[in-house]
Amino acid sequence: TLLGLYLYIESLEGCHKSYPECRAWYRDFENRMVLLIISSAFFFCFGFNYGLLVPRQRLLGLLPGVVIGVSVYFKRGYQYDSHGSYNWWMLLGFFIGFTVIVWIFAALVELAVRSWKCGLIIGLLLLVQILYFYIGILIPSCEDWSGDISKQSEISCSVGEPDGYCWLDATSGWFDMTKLMNRESCDGYDKEYYGNSQTIIFPRTEDYPRSAKANPKVFQDRVIKDIKQGVKLEDAEVVVKDSQVDFTIHANDSVSNRSQEILKKHNRLQTPPPDVVMLHIPSLSRQQLARKLPVTQEWLKNNSGVYHFPRFHPLGSDTSVNLGPLFHGSATHQEDRSFLHEDMMKAGYVTAFVDNGSTWYDIQPSDHSARFPKFDHELLALFQDPNFRPQDPFPGNTQGSTSIFNRCLYSQSAASLSFNYATEFWDKYPNNPKFLWVSLSDSQETTGEVVQYADAEIRDFLRRIYDSNSAVFLFSDHGLYHNNIWNLFNTDVAEAENTSPVLFMILPTTLGEQYESRVNENQ
């Protein structure tokens, strides 16, 4: 079995390196195949070679499966990209869980064989538990599956339930590692990478050359190098003192004047265009929002200016495929196209970009020599801190933007740090129209549970930022894809959740009154 698995992996690795068509074929297939091989090999070794009823050899029966699982992880754990990294962590975790379940089952069988009374009691208890799960949880799991809170017209079509059961709803909360490890709070989470330094001054990165932001590793190395060499306090927007993060954003007079001149040119000084907020939460389906962000959804329900677009509308499973057309009108960069934030600046907006994950690398042209206009303000450097993101080619699963635990840095959540910076930027330009992009990575992880810990903060930010002259978009690039174990089994509900990302729009009062009937119908 080990030899067959090794040859299987080597052949697919050769396929991956050589033939794009081959890679496209097996990437969706290989997870299920390897899972099948691991499970089959383990059960064969456990059940037939050693026997379920031989206690002293049960541990020996466990070893072959462990060897296979560990070898698969180390051989394939860091293949392709960061998403591949945490998918294989998920596979390894599933294997361990499967092992424990089979081991417990074997012990119960052994106990039942030794005593028919014990066997009867165990059988009845298992039957009651299975019936409860099936009747009480699994059968009604798809009720209100669509998560639709839109004010639809009568002619609009409905979003049907997927075939089969909604396993993600039925197993919600099962994989919450944050709660299991008692890490809900960020209090005291202030690991120090910089030794005994009492003050850490982070560089501004807006003027970094494209080469310095070519990939996460290069960017992080540049930020750390600049911190160690020293950054002038008056040039910084982020300062950590005694493990407390302070934002020191100052309005840029030249940026503010640029905005005012454009508005004056177009006779918009008295009636400036609405502020625009793009709140982007990658890998979040509308069903996941209903499951894990109930406080946010309740606020959206109760706000009369909210419009919900609950259809199946991604262009693909990858972030760049969806954000590319949004940012520059094409999935592949074309030099003659302008960028979204560039157009906003030309219309008189002051721009800011906040990202605690890896969205930054998905909105840029893949050709690092291509043109990409800078934002007026950006918060990227703070989340390159090794206390948050380990110095590794990929983020990993216990720290950083793909962590399976609540995201913390200097005793604050990554979401609250992002929102604090965003609101301070917002307040510094009261007389200028603002374009603000905030990306939260809290839903990009294996378990599908972490995003719930940002629920109240998302609601509070929306409530704080929205007023009568703000247009707010709460959206995801694609639905629940990378952090979904049911993708391994290619279930209907997994495919449906992948193709139904979140899309809410909150219009300013004037636009809402003007376009209400049309937007209602478009929902």
PDB file of C-alpha atoms in Angstrom, residues 157-357:
ATOM      1  CA  CYS A 157     -37.071  32.996  -9.049  1.00  0.00           C
ATOM      2  CA  SER A 158     -36.324  31.157  -5.812  1.00  0.00           C
ATOM      3  CA  VAL A 159     -33.011  29.630  -4.766  1.00  0.00           C
ATOM      4  CA  GLY A 160     -33.728  25.927  -4.458  1.00  0.00           C
ATOM      5  CA  GLU A 161     -32.274  23.628  -1.854  1.00  0.00           C
ATOM      6  CA  PRO A 162     -29.425  21.321  -2.924  1.00  0.00           C
ATOM      7  CA  ASP A 163     -30.093  17.612  -3.382  1.00  0.00           C
ATOM      8  CA  GLY A 164     -29.261  15.490  -0.352  1.00  0.00           C
ATOM      9  CA  TYR A 165     -28.484  16.769   3.134  1.00  0.00           C
ATOM     10  CA  CYS A 166     -26.890  20.035   4.243  1.00  0.00           C
ATOM     11  CA  TRP A 167     -23.934  18.503   6.046  1.00  0.00           C
ATOM     12  CA  LEU A 168     -22.353  21.872   6.768  1.00  0.00           C
ATOM     13  CA  ASP A 169     -25.389  22.891   8.808  1.00  0.00           C
ATOM     14  CA  ALA A 170     -25.658  19.503  10.485  1.00  0.00           C
ATOM     15  CA  THR A 171     -22.009  19.518  11.585  1.00  0.00           C
ATOM     16  CA  SER A 172     -21.738  23.229  12.403  1.00  0.00           C
ATOM     17  CA  GLY A 173     -19.542  23.730  15.453  1.00  0.00           C
ATOM     18  CA  TRP A 174     -17.945  20.283  15.341  1.00  0.00           C
ATOM     19  CA  PHE A 175     -14.549  21.583  14.258  1.00  0.00           C
ATOM     20  CA  ASP A 176     -14.331  24.741  16.360  1.00  0.00           C
ATOM     21  CA  MET A 177     -10.701  24.513  17.439  1.00  0.00           C
ATOM     22  CA  THR A 178     -10.799  27.992  19.006  1.00  0.00           C
ATOM     23  CA  LYS A 179     -13.387  26.899  21.550  1.00  0.00           C
ATOM     24  CA  LEU A 180     -11.775  23.495  22.032  1.00  0.00           C
ATOM     25  CA  MET A 181      -8.436  25.107  22.902  1.00  0.00           C
ATOM     26  CA  ASN A 182     -10.066  27.949  24.900  1.00  0.00           C
ATOM     27  CA  ARG A 183      -8.693  30.693  22.636  1.00  0.00           C
ATOM     28  CA  GLU A 184     -11.807  32.825  22.163  1.00  0.00           C
ATOM     29  CA  SER A 185     -10.209  35.809  23.865  1.00  0.00           C
ATOM     30  CA  CYS A 186      -7.165  37.684  22.569  1.00  0.00           C
ATOM     31  CA  ASP A 187      -6.237  38.958  26.036  1.00  0.00           C
ATOM     32  CA  GLY A 188      -2.583  38.388  26.793  1.00  0.00           C
ATOM     33  CA  TYR A 189      -1.825  37.335  23.234  1.00  0.00           C
ATOM     34  CA  ASP A 190       1.291  39.471  22.806  1.00  0.00           C
ATOM     35  CA  LYS A 191       4.116  37.238  21.663  1.00  0.00           C
ATOM     36  CA  GLU A 192       7.272  39.215  21.029  1.00  0.00           C
ATOM     37  CA  TYR A 193       9.285  38.573  17.885  1.00  0.00           C
ATOM     38  CA  TYR A 194      11.332  41.746  18.296  1.00  0.00           C
ATOM     39  CA  GLY A 195      12.930  40.793  21.612  1.00  0.00           C
ATOM     40  CA  ASN A 196      12.825  43.383  24.390  1.00  0.00           C
ATOM     41  CA  SER A 197      11.930  46.254  22.098  1.00  0.00           C
ATOM     42  CA  GLN A 198       9.254  48.401  23.756  1.00  0.00           C
ATOM     43  CA  THR A 199       8.328  50.311  20.597  1.00  0.00           C
ATOM     44  CA  ILE A 200       7.879  48.861  17.108  1.00  0.00           C
ATOM     45  CA  ILE A 201       7.325  51.329  14.270  1.00  0.00           C
ATOM     46  CA  PHE A 202       5.917  49.843  11.079  1.00  0.00           C
ATOM     47  CA  PRO A 203       6.817  51.333   7.685  1.00  0.00           C
ATOM     48  CA  ARG A 204       4.268  52.746   5.267  1.00  0.00           C
ATOM     49  CA  THR A 205       4.191  50.497   2.221  1.00  0.00           C
ATOM     50  CA  GLU A 206       2.259  52.570  -0.336  1.00  0.00           C
ATOM     51  CA  ASP A 207       5.504  53.593  -2.067  1.00  0.00           C
ATOM     52  CA  TYR A 208       7.152  50.172  -2.027  1.00  0.00           C
ATOM     53  CA  PRO A 209       8.123  49.073  -5.548  1.00  0.00           C
ATOM     54  CA  ARG A 210       6.139  46.234  -7.075  1.00  0.00           C
ATOM     55  CA  SER A 211       9.173  43.956  -6.731  1.00  0.00           C
ATOM     56  CA  ALA A 212       9.043  44.370  -2.928  1.00  0.00           C
ATOM     57  CA  LYS A 213       5.448  43.106  -2.947  1.00  0.00           C
ATOM     58  CA  ALA A 214       5.981  40.320  -5.458  1.00  0.00           C
ATOM     59  CA  ASN A 215       4.844  37.611  -3.007  1.00  0.00           C
ATOM     60  CA  PRO A 216       4.104  37.290   0.726  1.00  0.00           C
ATOM     61  CA  LYS A 217       7.595  36.075   1.632  1.00  0.00           C
ATOM     62  CA  VAL A 218       9.407  38.901  -0.198  1.00  0.00           C
ATOM     63  CA  PHE A 219       7.027  41.495   1.222  1.00  0.00           C
ATOM     64  CA  GLN A 220       7.348  40.246   4.801  1.00  0.00           C
ATOM     65  CA  ASP A 221      11.157  40.202   4.590  1.00  0.00           C
ATOM     66  CA  ARG A 222      11.167  43.798   3.356  1.00  0.00           C
ATOM     67  CA  VAL A 223       8.855  44.984   6.153  1.00  0.00           C
ATOM     68  CA  ILE A 224      10.927  43.258   8.857  1.00  0.00           C
ATOM     69  CA  LYS A 225      14.134  44.647   7.398  1.00  0.00           C
ATOM     70  CA  ASP A 226      12.763  48.201   7.449  1.00  0.00           C
ATOM     71  CA  ILE A 227      11.555  47.820  11.042  1.00  0.00           C
ATOM     72  CA  LYS A 228      14.952  46.616  12.209  1.00  0.00           C
ATOM     73  CA  GLN A 229      16.734  49.397  10.347  1.00  0.00           C
ATOM     74  CA  GLY A 230      14.413  51.949  11.940  1.00  0.00           C
ATOM     75  CA  VAL A 231      11.403  53.908  10.707  1.00  0.00           C
ATOM     76  CA  LYS A 232      10.850  57.574  11.556  1.00  0.00           C
ATOM     77  CA  LEU A 233       7.883  58.030  13.850  1.00  0.00           C
ATOM     78  CA  GLU A 234       6.538  60.973  11.844  1.00  0.00           C
ATOM     79  CA  ASP A 235       6.474  58.782   8.704  1.00  0.00           C
ATOM     80  CA  ALA A 236       4.513  55.921  10.288  1.00  0.00           C
ATOM     81  CA  GLU A 237       0.815  55.137  10.657  1.00  0.00           C
ATOM     82  CA  VAL A 238       1.200  52.049  12.874  1.00  0.00           C
ATOM     83  CA  VAL A 239       3.138  52.010  16.147  1.00  0.00           C
ATOM     84  CA  VAL A 240       3.221  49.215  18.740  1.00  0.00           C
ATOM     85  CA  LYS A 241       4.206  50.414  22.191  1.00  0.00           C
ATOM     86  CA  ASP A 242       4.222  48.090  25.196  1.00  0.00           C
ATOM     87  CA  SER A 243       2.285  45.551  23.101  1.00  0.00           C
ATOM     88  CA  GLN A 244      -0.494  48.040  22.305  1.00  0.00           C
ATOM     89  CA  VAL A 245      -1.229  49.004  18.700  1.00  0.00           C
ATOM     90  CA  ASP A 246      -1.729  52.705  17.983  1.00  0.00           C
ATOM     91  CA  PHE A 247      -2.771  54.126  14.618  1.00  0.00           C
ATOM     92  CA  THR A 248      -1.394  57.566  13.841  1.00  0.00           C
ATOM     93  CA  ILE A 249      -3.040  58.394  10.527  1.00  0.00           C
ATOM     94  CA  HIS A 250      -2.656  61.988   9.363  1.00  0.00           C
ATOM     95  CA  ALA A 251      -4.707  63.491   6.555  1.00  0.00           C
ATOM     96  CA  ASN A 252      -2.499  64.091   3.553  1.00  0.00           C
ATOM     97  CA  ASP A 253      -3.034  67.719   2.484  1.00  0.00           C
ATOM     98  CA  SER A 254      -1.985  67.073  -1.115  1.00  0.00           C
ATOM     99  CA  VAL A 255      -4.406  64.139  -1.358  1.00  0.00           C
ATOM    100  CA  SER A 256      -7.231  66.180   0.182  1.00  0.00           C
ATOM    101  CA  ASN A 257      -6.509  69.112  -2.151  1.00  0.00           C
ATOM    102  CA  ARG A 258      -6.426  66.800  -5.166  1.00  0.00           C
ATOM    103  CA  SER A 259      -9.882  65.576  -4.210  1.00  0.00           C
ATOM    104  CA  GLN A 260     -11.231  69.093  -3.716  1.00  0.00           C
ATOM    105  CA  GLU A 261      -9.863  70.304  -7.051  1.00  0.00           C
ATOM    106  CA  ILE A 262     -11.544  67.454  -8.923  1.00  0.00           C
ATOM    107  CA  LEU A 263     -14.861  68.057  -7.170  1.00  0.00           C
ATOM    108  CA  LYS A 264     -14.600  71.778  -7.925  1.00  0.00           C
ATOM    109  CA  LYS A 265     -13.863  71.042 -11.570  1.00  0.00           C
ATOM    110  CA  HIS A 266     -17.042  68.951 -11.844  1.00  0.00           C
ATOM    111  CA  ASN A 267     -19.116  71.330  -9.713  1.00  0.00           C
ATOM    112  CA  ARG A 268     -19.594  68.717  -6.968  1.00  0.00           C
ATOM    113  CA  LEU A 269     -18.312  70.627  -3.931  1.00  0.00           C
ATOM    114  CA  GLN A 270     -21.844  71.204  -2.611  1.00  0.00           C
ATOM    115  CA  THR A 271     -23.142  67.758  -3.586  1.00  0.00           C
ATOM    116  CA  PRO A 272     -20.173  65.394  -3.270  1.00  0.00           C
ATOM    117  CA  PRO A 273     -20.567  61.793  -4.451  1.00  0.00           C
ATOM    118  CA  PRO A 274     -21.355  59.172  -1.800  1.00  0.00           C
ATOM    119  CA  ASP A 275     -18.599  57.472   0.176  1.00  0.00           C
ATOM    120  CA  VAL A 276     -17.979  53.894  -0.966  1.00  0.00           C
ATOM    121  CA  VAL A 277     -17.034  50.989   1.308  1.00  0.00           C
ATOM    122  CA  MET A 278     -16.085  47.555  -0.035  1.00  0.00           C
ATOM    123  CA  LEU A 279     -16.109  45.014   2.827  1.00  0.00           C
ATOM    124  CA  HIS A 280     -14.657  41.852   1.338  1.00  0.00           C
ATOM    125  CA  ILE A 281     -14.711  38.537   3.259  1.00  0.00           C
ATOM    126  CA  PRO A 282     -13.098  35.842   1.084  1.00  0.00           C
ATOM    127  CA  SER A 283     -14.564  32.335   0.944  1.00  0.00           C
ATOM    128  CA  LEU A 284     -17.878  33.211   2.603  1.00  0.00           C
ATOM    129  CA  SER A 285     -21.142  31.795   1.283  1.00  0.00           C
ATOM    130  CA  ARG A 286     -24.514  33.338   2.094  1.00  0.00           C
ATOM    131  CA  GLN A 287     -25.370  30.170   4.059  1.00  0.00           C
ATOM    132  CA  GLN A 288     -22.152  30.502   6.065  1.00  0.00           C
ATOM    133  CA  LEU A 289     -23.058  34.095   6.878  1.00  0.00           C
ATOM    134  CA  ALA A 290     -26.424  32.914   8.234  1.00  0.00           C
ATOM    135  CA  ARG A 291     -24.741  30.146  10.262  1.00  0.00           C
ATOM    136  CA  LYS A 292     -21.747  32.003  11.659  1.00  0.00           C
ATOM    137  CA  LEU A 293     -22.617  35.720  11.513  1.00  0.00           C
ATOM    138  CA  PRO A 294     -26.116  35.896  13.036  1.00  0.00           C
ATOM    139  CA  VAL A 295     -25.515  39.303  14.658  1.00  0.00           C
ATOM    140  CA  THR A 296     -24.418  40.790  11.333  1.00  0.00           C
ATOM    141  CA  GLN A 297     -27.317  39.190   9.477  1.00  0.00           C
ATOM    142  CA  GLU A 298     -29.804  40.538  12.025  1.00  0.00           C
ATOM    143  CA  TRP A 299     -28.453  44.054  11.483  1.00  0.00           C
ATOM    144  CA  LEU A 300     -28.745  43.609   7.719  1.00  0.00           C
ATOM    145  CA  LYS A 301     -32.330  42.389   8.089  1.00  0.00           C
ATOM    146  CA  ASN A 302     -33.357  45.356  10.191  1.00  0.00           C
ATOM    147  CA  ASN A 303     -31.811  48.018   7.929  1.00  0.00           C
ATOM    148  CA  SER A 304     -34.283  49.195   5.326  1.00  0.00           C
ATOM    149  CA  GLY A 305     -31.557  50.290   2.924  1.00  0.00           C
ATOM    150  CA  VAL A 306     -30.045  46.799   2.538  1.00  0.00           C
ATOM    151  CA  TYR A 307     -30.406  44.827  -0.680  1.00  0.00           C
ATOM    152  CA  HIS A 308     -29.454  41.146  -0.931  1.00  0.00           C
ATOM    153  CA  PHE A 309     -28.429  39.333  -4.120  1.00  0.00           C
ATOM    154  CA  PRO A 310     -28.713  35.629  -3.228  1.00  0.00           C
ATOM    155  CA  ARG A 311     -28.099  34.011  -6.626  1.00  0.00           C
ATOM    156  CA  PHE A 312     -25.281  31.841  -7.904  1.00  0.00           C
ATOM    157  CA  HIS A 313     -22.856  34.412  -9.267  1.00  0.00           C
ATOM    158  CA  PRO A 314     -19.093  33.699  -9.000  1.00  0.00           C
ATOM    159  CA  LEU A 315     -16.892  33.399 -12.075  1.00  0.00           C
ATOM    160  CA  GLY A 316     -14.830  30.599 -10.540  1.00  0.00           C
ATOM    161  CA  SER A 317     -13.432  29.097  -7.337  1.00  0.00           C
ATOM    162  CA  ASP A 318     -10.284  31.197  -7.308  1.00  0.00           C
ATOM    163  CA  THR A 319     -10.065  34.682  -5.791  1.00  0.00           C
ATOM    164  CA  SER A 320      -8.132  36.297  -8.639  1.00  0.00           C
ATOM    165  CA  VAL A 321     -10.647  35.072 -11.238  1.00  0.00           C
ATOM    166  CA  ASN A 322     -13.377  37.023  -9.440  1.00  0.00           C
ATOM    167  CA  LEU A 323     -11.488  40.083  -8.188  1.00  0.00           C
ATOM    168  CA  GLY A 324      -9.562  40.650 -11.422  1.00  0.00           C
ATOM    169  CA  PRO A 325     -12.642  41.703 -13.409  1.00  0.00           C
ATOM    170  CA  LEU A 326     -13.826  43.804 -10.454  1.00  0.00           C
ATOM    171  CA  PHE A 327     -10.554  45.701 -10.165  1.00  0.00           C
ATOM    172  CA  HIS A 328      -9.595  46.149 -13.803  1.00  0.00           C
ATOM    173  CA  GLY A 329     -12.381  44.748 -15.946  1.00  0.00           C
ATOM    174  CA  SER A 330     -10.631  41.567 -17.016  1.00  0.00           C
ATOM    175  CA  ALA A 331      -9.575  38.236 -15.526  1.00  0.00           C
ATOM    176  CA  THR A 332      -6.219  38.797 -17.225  1.00  0.00           C
ATOM    177  CA  HIS A 333      -4.565  42.192 -16.926  1.00  0.00           C
ATOM    178  CA  GLN A 334      -4.589  44.378 -20.026  1.00  0.00           C
ATOM    179  CA  GLU A 335      -2.375  47.444 -20.060  1.00  0.00           C
ATOM    180  CA  ASP A 336      -4.980  49.744 -21.583  1.00  0.00           C
ATOM    181  CA  ARG A 337      -7.453  49.205 -18.755  1.00  0.00           C
ATOM    182  CA  SER A 338      -7.717  51.425 -15.698  1.00  0.00           C
ATOM    183  CA  PHE A 339      -8.171  50.160 -12.154  1.00  0.00           C
ATOM    184  CA  LEU A 340     -11.162  50.527  -9.853  1.00  0.00           C
ATOM    185  CA  HIS A 341      -9.380  52.647  -7.241  1.00  0.00           C
ATOM    186  CA  GLU A 342      -7.701  54.650 -10.007  1.00  0.00           C
ATOM    187  CA  ASP A 343     -11.106  55.556 -11.437  1.00  0.00           C
ATOM    188  CA  MET A 344     -12.292  56.504  -7.958  1.00  0.00           C
ATOM    189  CA  MET A 345      -9.322  58.834  -7.478  1.00  0.00           C
ATOM    190  CA  LYS A 346     -10.065  60.457 -10.843  1.00  0.00           C
ATOM    191  CA  ALA A 347     -13.599  61.081  -9.587  1.00  0.00           C
ATOM    192  CA  GLY A 348     -12.304  62.911  -6.517  1.00  0.00           C
ATOM    193  CA  TYR A 349     -12.103  60.105  -3.960  1.00  0.00           C
ATOM    194  CA  VAL A 350      -9.455  59.558  -1.279  1.00  0.00           C
ATOM    195  CA  THR A 351      -8.616  55.832  -1.246  1.00  0.00           C
ATOM    196  CA  ALA A 352      -7.512  53.301   1.373  1.00  0.00           C
ATOM    197  CA  PHE A 353      -6.852  49.563   1.307  1.00  0.00           C
ATOM    198  CA  VAL A 354      -6.866  47.305   4.405  1.00  0.00           C
ATOM    199  CA  ASP A 355      -6.012  43.603   4.184  1.00  0.00           C
ATOM    200  CA  ASN A 356      -5.156  41.122   6.947  1.00  0.00           C
ATOM    201  CA  GLY A 357      -4.839  38.228   4.501  1.00  0.00           C
TER     202      GLY A 357
END
